């Protein structure tokens, strides 16, 4: 009999018993070095568990999680594709996992070789001249890119440019990054077809002459639509003296279909954990390499591994670099997985990935829009689309209720909800290329069943999930009276 | 090969349903002149072939299974219990994403809640977040938090010279968009506390020190409390960087006045991985948490009163606050934080203390042996944890070459690039619980041979 996954699992601290021991570290026969008593801590209240209990604790917790390996995970904007198992073997090879980042460069030539090859392949896929692998995540790549733009503009005597334009459909990281880099975010509206609105763009360009540092744009955008005027937009920004940052979150739609640099993007991050199949890990680690055109390359963070004339590899700091953006060289273990993925696909394979991601999304949209509103459903979507969790004959049912009911039906993780912000009651659905037609058909059937329930039994939806390790959680209380550790739980109990 | 599931028949059926002739027609919005470029990538490999390709590259690296290491400087070679990789290899953990839907993410959320509890305990702080990218970016986020807390009215950042050089560099990179003044980094690295205190003024937002510091030195908690008092007298924030392994033994930053704790969590349960992925530990005072960056998990109850966990205090974050967010960070380093939590649990109270004690014992044994060698001098004037500085009779690179080729030893870190004021030929050595007496004796032997060859 399987353990009931809905049974509460006590915390480690509740399971701890004084004197119990887990793993014993090695101890060798060297003289004891006693530091002065005043330097030492008095108490170390870490949990005390036997190894056997540690393992069952975490295995039980793992069963309260949903992952891609369990089934469909159409979380829009996150590209929850299958994570090939070979990636995990690759990243755990002794010669990759057990090397110190500061070893002499001649002892890590294989690691630098992999990095240089990955840089070259990402440059080829995107059309950019140079790539840095240092940024650790998409948002980290964004910060890198905006700092590069800022420093470049200062260098050419255009340091007064302080505005970054951002479409209203953008990820929150874009405006947050802009502020973090010391620049100001100004919003561009979307037009009735879901594209960045050219009139809105022109109006802002006219309003701030000489102050435009650049534009951050996601293409395909977060509505899942290809920006139909992308070349014109890039041209307008360049004419205004700015640079174009591409948010590469949605690259999975366009590999081998379009190289972003070809339409005027100047600098862009890649999300290796989305497009290139490295596992999301419950929210990291990812990697957010940044590629750019030639004139920005001297500003990239470094050091960057490069081929030398004698064929060896060494680190080089770009001449006008913004500096380091993190310690050491990047999330190397993630880079190994992405390298593995690209090598297994080749050019044709990557194009096949994007073609099927887009086909799956259009097939799903075609069926979903029979039941749910899809605001831009008149257009062909790319790798994802945004429906609305509001049904004309069930006004009290919301996107949240539909998401929670999907948990009960147990065939899929719910889609992203309430994003992008410009679509009320958004259900953002991204099937990816690694799902079958049967899976997509089942998801359509589930959504249709839920629409039916919304009309006949809305309470069923409002109270969902009924079948999960916990029911709906009180997030308001969590924020008002924060309990952020087990110590605080004990304190609150008095 | 690809992992696409659709067959030709599937594709035909799906295209027919949509009413489209061929897949290419789905891309009519893409500018025709640039559509379907021919990518020049190496040919696709099968799984067997790609593994061979990877193996060939991995084999070109001198890994620490076959070599002994005395290299630290911010990344440490510790024993990782087998169960750590077992747990993080559970695909329910590693193939999930950010717990946006808490009802189906309780595994990740509870594990993070427990992680936060252990990091708060270890650092002596009130509250930990769910981790940052690494120790350097965690430090930078801490400095930014100090700027938020002083309402962006203060422009001086005081950093000790012995904060990891890369962390200081990252702080400067992150903050280049602000008009700030960075002071303190050029003070003498073995004697900076008094001079650092002098630099604190009413325009100071944050004072950053590391303990044990980059050169291995540990300061007395009483002395650091004095520094904290000076920081607080000017209403600035005191940020302490510390290695979590050392906190198994040493007084935690929360007990000598730290407002913010940042640290590199690699040493606790994460492999060296050539520098990443690692995780940034971050903890602070409860009063400041709403100005902090990054994911935080909180406890609550469900509609039936059952305990559960959610992401909380999200009103700080970019997806809610956009340009007014405390940071642009989205995720944490979740799987690395999980590895850290499993490591701390597996070792437990006694195990972590033992690791920290062994690191110290080994370092002091090694230092005393090296001090006896002609031509070598241990430079640390005071107490140290598991790293120390040695002046050598010849360039560090020459010694390291010899050790690697003759003794299969990866030697120490050459401090010349970061601390030219220490003079030539200065090396930072590190020991962990993995260094056996035999290995340390072999290193001493190698150093002796070099100095004899050098005629010292």
PDB file of N, CA and C in Angstrom, chain A residues 105-176:
ATOM      1  N   UNK A 105      44.531  27.063 -15.144  1.00  0.00           N
ATOM      2  CA  UNK A 105      43.726  26.927 -16.358  1.00  0.00           C
ATOM      3  C   UNK A 105      44.139  25.723 -17.199  1.00  0.00           C
ATOM      4  N   UNK A 106      45.429  25.337 -17.109  1.00  0.00           N
ATOM      5  CA  UNK A 106      45.853  24.178 -17.914  1.00  0.00           C
ATOM      6  C   UNK A 106      45.256  22.865 -17.385  1.00  0.00           C
ATOM      7  N   UNK A 107      44.725  22.875 -16.162  1.00  0.00           N
ATOM      8  CA  UNK A 107      44.139  21.647 -15.608  1.00  0.00           C
ATOM      9  C   UNK A 107      42.637  21.553 -15.843  1.00  0.00           C
ATOM     10  N   UNK A 108      42.059  22.572 -16.505  1.00  0.00           N
ATOM     11  CA  UNK A 108      40.607  22.565 -16.740  1.00  0.00           C
ATOM     12  C   UNK A 108      40.294  22.918 -18.193  1.00  0.00           C
ATOM     13  N   UNK A 109      41.167  22.481 -19.103  1.00  0.00           N
ATOM     14  CA  UNK A 109      40.970  22.807 -20.512  1.00  0.00           C
ATOM     15  C   UNK A 109      39.683  22.199 -21.068  1.00  0.00           C
ATOM     16  N   UNK A 110      39.293  21.049 -20.551  1.00  0.00           N
ATOM     17  CA  UNK A 110      38.050  20.425 -21.027  1.00  0.00           C
ATOM     18  C   UNK A 110      36.828  21.256 -20.653  1.00  0.00           C
ATOM     19  N   UNK A 111      36.858  21.834 -19.459  1.00  0.00           N
ATOM     20  CA  UNK A 111      35.737  22.662 -19.020  1.00  0.00           C
ATOM     21  C   UNK A 111      35.640  23.930 -19.866  1.00  0.00           C
ATOM     22  N   UNK A 112      36.788  24.532 -20.131  1.00  0.00           N
ATOM     23  CA  UNK A 112      36.774  25.740 -20.960  1.00  0.00           C
ATOM     24  C   UNK A 112      36.363  25.411 -22.395  1.00  0.00           C
ATOM     25  N   UNK A 113      36.772  24.230 -22.864  1.00  0.00           N
ATOM     26  CA  UNK A 113      36.381  23.802 -24.219  1.00  0.00           C
ATOM     27  C   UNK A 113      34.860  23.731 -24.325  1.00  0.00           C
ATOM     28  N   UNK A 114      34.238  23.125 -23.323  1.00  0.00           N
ATOM     29  CA  UNK A 114      32.778  23.010 -23.344  1.00  0.00           C
ATOM     30  C   UNK A 114      32.140  24.403 -23.338  1.00  0.00           C
ATOM     31  N   UNK A 115      32.688  25.291 -22.523  1.00  0.00           N
ATOM     32  CA  UNK A 115      32.112  26.635 -22.438  1.00  0.00           C
ATOM     33  C   UNK A 115      32.266  27.394 -23.759  1.00  0.00           C
ATOM     34  N   UNK A 116      33.442  27.299 -24.355  1.00  0.00           N
ATOM     35  CA  UNK A 116      33.666  28.008 -25.623  1.00  0.00           C
ATOM     36  C   UNK A 116      32.740  27.460 -26.706  1.00  0.00           C
ATOM     37  N   UNK A 117      32.619  26.139 -26.748  1.00  0.00           N
ATOM     38  CA  UNK A 117      31.708  25.556 -27.754  1.00  0.00           C
ATOM     39  C   UNK A 117      30.273  26.003 -27.528  1.00  0.00           C
ATOM     40  N   UNK A 118      29.855  26.057 -26.256  1.00  0.00           N
ATOM     41  CA  UNK A 118      28.489  26.491 -25.974  1.00  0.00           C
ATOM     42  C   UNK A 118      28.305  27.953 -26.377  1.00  0.00           C
ATOM     43  N   UNK A 119      29.299  28.786 -26.087  1.00  0.00           N
ATOM     44  CA  UNK A 119      29.234  30.192 -26.511  1.00  0.00           C
ATOM     45  C   UNK A 119      29.049  30.277 -28.029  1.00  0.00           C
ATOM     46  N   UNK A 120      29.834  29.470 -28.739  1.00  0.00           N
ATOM     47  CA  UNK A 120      29.779  29.516 -30.205  1.00  0.00           C
ATOM     48  C   UNK A 120      28.415  29.051 -30.713  1.00  0.00           C
ATOM     49  N   UNK A 121      27.874  28.011 -30.099  1.00  0.00           N
ATOM     50  CA  UNK A 121      26.580  27.484 -30.577  1.00  0.00           C
ATOM     51  C   UNK A 121      25.450  28.463 -30.258  1.00  0.00           C
ATOM     52  N   UNK A 122      25.479  29.072 -29.078  1.00  0.00           N
ATOM     53  CA  UNK A 122      24.435  30.052 -28.747  1.00  0.00           C
ATOM     54  C   UNK A 122      24.527  31.263 -29.671  1.00  0.00           C
ATOM     55  N   UNK A 123      25.760  31.665 -30.007  1.00  0.00           N
ATOM     56  CA  UNK A 123      25.941  32.782 -30.936  1.00  0.00           C
ATOM     57  C   UNK A 123      25.345  32.438 -32.304  1.00  0.00           C
ATOM     58  N   UNK A 124      25.560  31.209 -32.745  1.00  0.00           N
ATOM     59  CA  UNK A 124      25.039  30.790 -34.055  1.00  0.00           C
ATOM     60  C   UNK A 124      23.507  30.743 -34.053  1.00  0.00           C
ATOM     61  N   UNK A 125      22.930  30.244 -32.988  1.00  0.00           N
ATOM     62  CA  UNK A 125      21.469  30.122 -32.905  1.00  0.00           C
ATOM     63  C   UNK A 125      20.801  31.502 -32.902  1.00  0.00           C
ATOM     64  N   UNK A 126      21.471  32.482 -32.291  1.00  0.00           N
ATOM     65  CA  UNK A 126      20.867  33.799 -32.100  1.00  0.00           C
ATOM     66  C   UNK A 126      21.336  34.846 -33.092  1.00  0.00           C
ATOM     67  N   UNK A 127      22.488  34.584 -33.730  1.00  0.00           N
ATOM     68  CA  UNK A 127      23.042  35.552 -34.667  1.00  0.00           C
ATOM     69  C   UNK A 127      23.933  36.601 -34.016  1.00  0.00           C
ATOM     70  N   UNK A 128      24.205  36.449 -32.717  1.00  0.00           N
ATOM     71  CA  UNK A 128      25.037  37.448 -32.057  1.00  0.00           C
ATOM     72  C   UNK A 128      26.516  37.129 -32.230  1.00  0.00           C
ATOM     73  N   UNK A 129      27.332  38.185 -31.978  1.00  0.00           N
ATOM     74  CA  UNK A 129      28.763  38.019 -32.196  1.00  0.00           C
ATOM     75  C   UNK A 129      29.436  37.398 -30.989  1.00  0.00           C
ATOM     76  N   UNK A 130      29.007  37.808 -29.786  1.00  0.00           N
ATOM     77  CA  UNK A 130      29.673  37.336 -28.565  1.00  0.00           C
ATOM     78  C   UNK A 130      28.658  36.900 -27.530  1.00  0.00           C
ATOM     79  N   UNK A 131      29.099  35.992 -26.670  1.00  0.00           N
ATOM     80  CA  UNK A 131      28.226  35.467 -25.619  1.00  0.00           C
ATOM     81  C   UNK A 131      29.016  35.381 -24.311  1.00  0.00           C
ATOM     82  N   UNK A 132      28.391  35.791 -23.210  1.00  0.00           N
ATOM     83  CA  UNK A 132      28.941  35.504 -21.886  1.00  0.00           C
ATOM     84  C   UNK A 132      28.035  34.490 -21.207  1.00  0.00           C
ATOM     85  N   UNK A 133      28.663  33.523 -20.537  1.00  0.00           N
ATOM     86  CA  UNK A 133      27.887  32.478 -19.863  1.00  0.00           C
ATOM     87  C   UNK A 133      27.728  32.768 -18.369  1.00  0.00           C
ATOM     88  N   UNK A 134      28.208  33.927 -17.923  1.00  0.00           N
ATOM     89  CA  UNK A 134      28.270  34.174 -16.480  1.00  0.00           C
ATOM     90  C   UNK A 134      26.906  34.343 -15.786  1.00  0.00           C
ATOM     91  N   UNK A 135      25.932  35.035 -16.363  1.00  0.00           N
ATOM     92  CA  UNK A 135      24.676  35.269 -15.616  1.00  0.00           C
ATOM     93  C   UNK A 135      23.971  33.964 -15.203  1.00  0.00           C
ATOM     94  N   UNK A 136      23.377  33.986 -14.019  1.00  0.00           N
ATOM     95  CA  UNK A 136      22.856  32.765 -13.403  1.00  0.00           C
ATOM     96  C   UNK A 136      21.394  32.497 -13.657  1.00  0.00           C
ATOM     97  N   UNK A 137      20.679  33.436 -14.246  1.00  0.00           N
ATOM     98  CA  UNK A 137      19.238  33.274 -14.449  1.00  0.00           C
ATOM     99  C   UNK A 137      18.794  34.329 -15.450  1.00  0.00           C
ATOM    100  N   UNK A 138      17.559  34.231 -15.883  1.00  0.00           N
ATOM    101  CA  UNK A 138      17.054  35.201 -16.855  1.00  0.00           C
ATOM    102  C   UNK A 138      17.133  36.628 -16.328  1.00  0.00           C
ATOM    103  N   UNK A 139      16.650  36.841 -15.108  1.00  0.00           N
ATOM    104  CA  UNK A 139      16.672  38.193 -14.533  1.00  0.00           C
ATOM    105  C   UNK A 139      18.107  38.694 -14.381  1.00  0.00           C
ATOM    106  N   UNK A 140      19.008  37.773 -14.103  1.00  0.00           N
ATOM    107  CA  UNK A 140      20.422  38.128 -13.955  1.00  0.00           C
ATOM    108  C   UNK A 140      21.007  38.538 -15.305  1.00  0.00           C
ATOM    109  N   UNK A 141      20.571  37.845 -16.364  1.00  0.00           N
ATOM    110  CA  UNK A 141      20.967  38.226 -17.716  1.00  0.00           C
ATOM    111  C   UNK A 141      20.415  39.598 -18.086  1.00  0.00           C
ATOM    112  N   UNK A 142      19.186  39.865 -17.681  1.00  0.00           N
ATOM    113  CA  UNK A 142      18.598  41.183 -17.952  1.00  0.00           C
ATOM    114  C   UNK A 142      19.420  42.290 -17.311  1.00  0.00           C
ATOM    115  N   UNK A 143      19.794  42.078 -16.046  1.00  0.00           N
ATOM    116  CA  UNK A 143      20.590  43.107 -15.349  1.00  0.00           C
ATOM    117  C   UNK A 143      21.914  43.313 -16.085  1.00  0.00           C
ATOM    118  N   UNK A 144      22.517  42.192 -16.490  1.00  0.00           N
ATOM    119  CA  UNK A 144      23.750  42.264 -17.263  1.00  0.00           C
ATOM    120  C   UNK A 144      23.555  43.110 -18.517  1.00  0.00           C
ATOM    121  N   UNK A 145      22.495  42.806 -19.253  1.00  0.00           N
ATOM    122  CA  UNK A 145      22.248  43.478 -20.533  1.00  0.00           C
ATOM    123  C   UNK A 145      21.999  44.965 -20.370  1.00  0.00           C
ATOM    124  N   UNK A 146      21.208  45.320 -19.380  1.00  0.00           N
ATOM    125  CA  UNK A 146      20.884  46.742 -19.201  1.00  0.00           C
ATOM    126  C   UNK A 146      22.112  47.507 -18.705  1.00  0.00           C
ATOM    127  N   UNK A 147      22.921  46.872 -17.855  1.00  0.00           N
ATOM    128  CA  UNK A 147      24.165  47.529 -17.423  1.00  0.00           C
ATOM    129  C   UNK A 147      25.123  47.703 -18.603  1.00  0.00           C
ATOM    130  N   UNK A 148      25.152  46.724 -19.512  1.00  0.00           N
ATOM    131  CA  UNK A 148      25.989  46.838 -20.715  1.00  0.00           C
ATOM    132  C   UNK A 148      25.520  48.018 -21.568  1.00  0.00           C
ATOM    133  N   UNK A 149      24.227  48.109 -21.767  1.00  0.00           N
ATOM    134  CA  UNK A 149      23.680  49.218 -22.564  1.00  0.00           C
ATOM    135  C   UNK A 149      24.053  50.563 -21.914  1.00  0.00           C
ATOM    136  N   UNK A 150      23.874  50.620 -20.607  1.00  0.00           N
ATOM    137  CA  UNK A 150      24.151  51.862 -19.879  1.00  0.00           C
ATOM    138  C   UNK A 150      25.614  52.262 -20.035  1.00  0.00           C
ATOM    139  N   UNK A 151      26.503  51.298 -19.860  1.00  0.00           N
ATOM    140  CA  UNK A 151      27.931  51.630 -19.913  1.00  0.00           C
ATOM    141  C   UNK A 151      28.353  52.013 -21.332  1.00  0.00           C
ATOM    142  N   UNK A 152      27.797  51.313 -22.315  1.00  0.00           N
ATOM    143  CA  UNK A 152      28.110  51.655 -23.713  1.00  0.00           C
ATOM    144  C   UNK A 152      27.702  53.099 -24.012  1.00  0.00           C
ATOM    145  N   UNK A 153      26.497  53.454 -23.584  1.00  0.00           N
ATOM    146  CA  UNK A 153      26.011  54.808 -23.861  1.00  0.00           C
ATOM    147  C   UNK A 153      26.879  55.858 -23.159  1.00  0.00           C
ATOM    148  N   UNK A 154      27.303  55.552 -21.952  1.00  0.00           N
ATOM    149  CA  UNK A 154      28.187  56.490 -21.253  1.00  0.00           C
ATOM    150  C   UNK A 154      29.490  56.670 -22.021  1.00  0.00           C
ATOM    151  N   UNK A 155      30.013  55.549 -22.519  1.00  0.00           N
ATOM    152  CA  UNK A 155      31.290  55.588 -23.229  1.00  0.00           C
ATOM    153  C   UNK A 155      31.239  56.408 -24.500  1.00  0.00           C
ATOM    154  N   UNK A 156      30.084  56.397 -25.174  1.00  0.00           N
ATOM    155  CA  UNK A 156      30.014  57.172 -26.427  1.00  0.00           C
ATOM    156  C   UNK A 156      29.468  58.580 -26.168  1.00  0.00           C
ATOM    157  N   UNK A 157      29.444  58.959 -24.901  1.00  0.00           N
ATOM    158  CA  UNK A 157      29.047  60.331 -24.580  1.00  0.00           C
ATOM    159  C   UNK A 157      27.542  60.543 -24.556  1.00  0.00           C
ATOM    160  N   UNK A 158      26.803  59.452 -24.370  1.00  0.00           N
ATOM    161  CA  UNK A 158      25.336  59.559 -24.348  1.00  0.00           C
ATOM    162  C   UNK A 158      24.794  59.142 -22.972  1.00  0.00           C
ATOM    163  N   UNK A 159      25.558  59.456 -21.947  1.00  0.00           N
ATOM    164  CA  UNK A 159      25.213  59.024 -20.586  1.00  0.00           C
ATOM    165  C   UNK A 159      23.951  59.662 -20.033  1.00  0.00           C
ATOM    166  N   UNK A 160      23.457  60.687 -20.705  1.00  0.00           N
ATOM    167  CA  UNK A 160      22.218  61.323 -20.218  1.00  0.00           C
ATOM    168  C   UNK A 160      20.986  60.473 -20.547  1.00  0.00           C
ATOM    169  N   UNK A 161      21.155  59.473 -21.384  1.00  0.00           N
ATOM    170  CA  UNK A 161      20.016  58.613 -21.760  1.00  0.00           C
ATOM    171  C   UNK A 161      19.650  57.734 -20.565  1.00  0.00           C
ATOM    172  N   UNK A 162      18.443  57.897 -20.060  1.00  0.00           N
ATOM    173  CA  UNK A 162      18.087  57.262 -18.785  1.00  0.00           C
ATOM    174  C   UNK A 162      16.750  56.529 -18.821  1.00  0.00           C
ATOM    175  N   UNK A 163      16.177  56.367 -20.014  1.00  0.00           N
ATOM    176  CA  UNK A 163      14.847  55.746 -20.078  1.00  0.00           C
ATOM    177  C   UNK A 163      14.895  54.434 -20.861  1.00  0.00           C
ATOM    178  N   UNK A 164      14.320  53.420 -20.257  1.00  0.00           N
ATOM    179  CA  UNK A 164      14.158  52.142 -20.953  1.00  0.00           C
ATOM    180  C   UNK A 164      12.663  51.940 -21.186  1.00  0.00           C
ATOM    181  N   UNK A 165      12.305  51.703 -22.428  1.00  0.00           N
ATOM    182  CA  UNK A 165      10.893  51.486 -22.776  1.00  0.00           C
ATOM    183  C   UNK A 165      10.557  50.008 -22.625  1.00  0.00           C
ATOM    184  N   UNK A 166       9.359  49.750 -22.095  1.00  0.00           N
ATOM    185  CA  UNK A 166       8.954  48.374 -21.835  1.00  0.00           C
ATOM    186  C   UNK A 166       7.478  48.189 -22.158  1.00  0.00           C
ATOM    187  N   UNK A 167       7.153  47.258 -23.042  1.00  0.00           N
ATOM    188  CA  UNK A 167       5.738  47.011 -23.346  1.00  0.00           C
ATOM    189  C   UNK A 167       4.964  46.577 -22.096  1.00  0.00           C
ATOM    190  N   UNK A 168       3.675  46.901 -22.049  1.00  0.00           N
ATOM    191  CA  UNK A 168       2.872  46.589 -20.859  1.00  0.00           C
ATOM    192  C   UNK A 168       2.648  45.092 -20.679  1.00  0.00           C
ATOM    193  N   UNK A 169       2.964  44.300 -21.692  1.00  0.00           N
ATOM    194  CA  UNK A 169       2.807  42.846 -21.558  1.00  0.00           C
ATOM    195  C   UNK A 169       4.054  42.181 -20.960  1.00  0.00           C
ATOM    196  N   UNK A 170       5.085  42.981 -20.641  1.00  0.00           N
ATOM    197  CA  UNK A 170       6.387  42.395 -20.259  1.00  0.00           C
ATOM    198  C   UNK A 170       6.361  41.715 -18.900  1.00  0.00           C
ATOM    199  N   UNK A 171       7.328  40.814 -18.712  1.00  0.00           N
ATOM    200  CA  UNK A 171       7.576  40.236 -17.387  1.00  0.00           C
ATOM    201  C   UNK A 171       7.956  41.350 -16.412  1.00  0.00           C
ATOM    202  N   UNK A 172       7.592  41.184 -15.138  1.00  0.00           N
ATOM    203  CA  UNK A 172       7.916  42.170 -14.108  1.00  0.00           C
ATOM    204  C   UNK A 172       9.407  42.379 -13.935  1.00  0.00           C
ATOM    205  N   UNK A 173      10.187  41.375 -14.342  1.00  0.00           N
ATOM    206  CA  UNK A 173      11.635  41.513 -14.204  1.00  0.00           C
ATOM    207  C   UNK A 173      12.170  42.659 -15.061  1.00  0.00           C
ATOM    208  N   UNK A 174      11.524  42.954 -16.201  1.00  0.00           N
ATOM    209  CA  UNK A 174      12.050  44.005 -17.085  1.00  0.00           C
ATOM    210  C   UNK A 174      12.052  45.368 -16.400  1.00  0.00           C
ATOM    211  N   UNK A 175      10.904  45.842 -15.891  1.00  0.00           N
ATOM    212  CA  UNK A 175      10.946  47.126 -15.169  1.00  0.00           C
ATOM    213  C   UNK A 175      11.776  47.064 -13.887  1.00  0.00           C
ATOM    214  N   UNK A 176      11.746  45.936 -13.182  1.00  0.00           N
ATOM    215  CA  UNK A 176      12.537  45.827 -11.942  1.00  0.00           C
ATOM    216  C   UNK A 176      14.034  45.913 -12.255  1.00  0.00           C
TER     217      UNK A 176
END
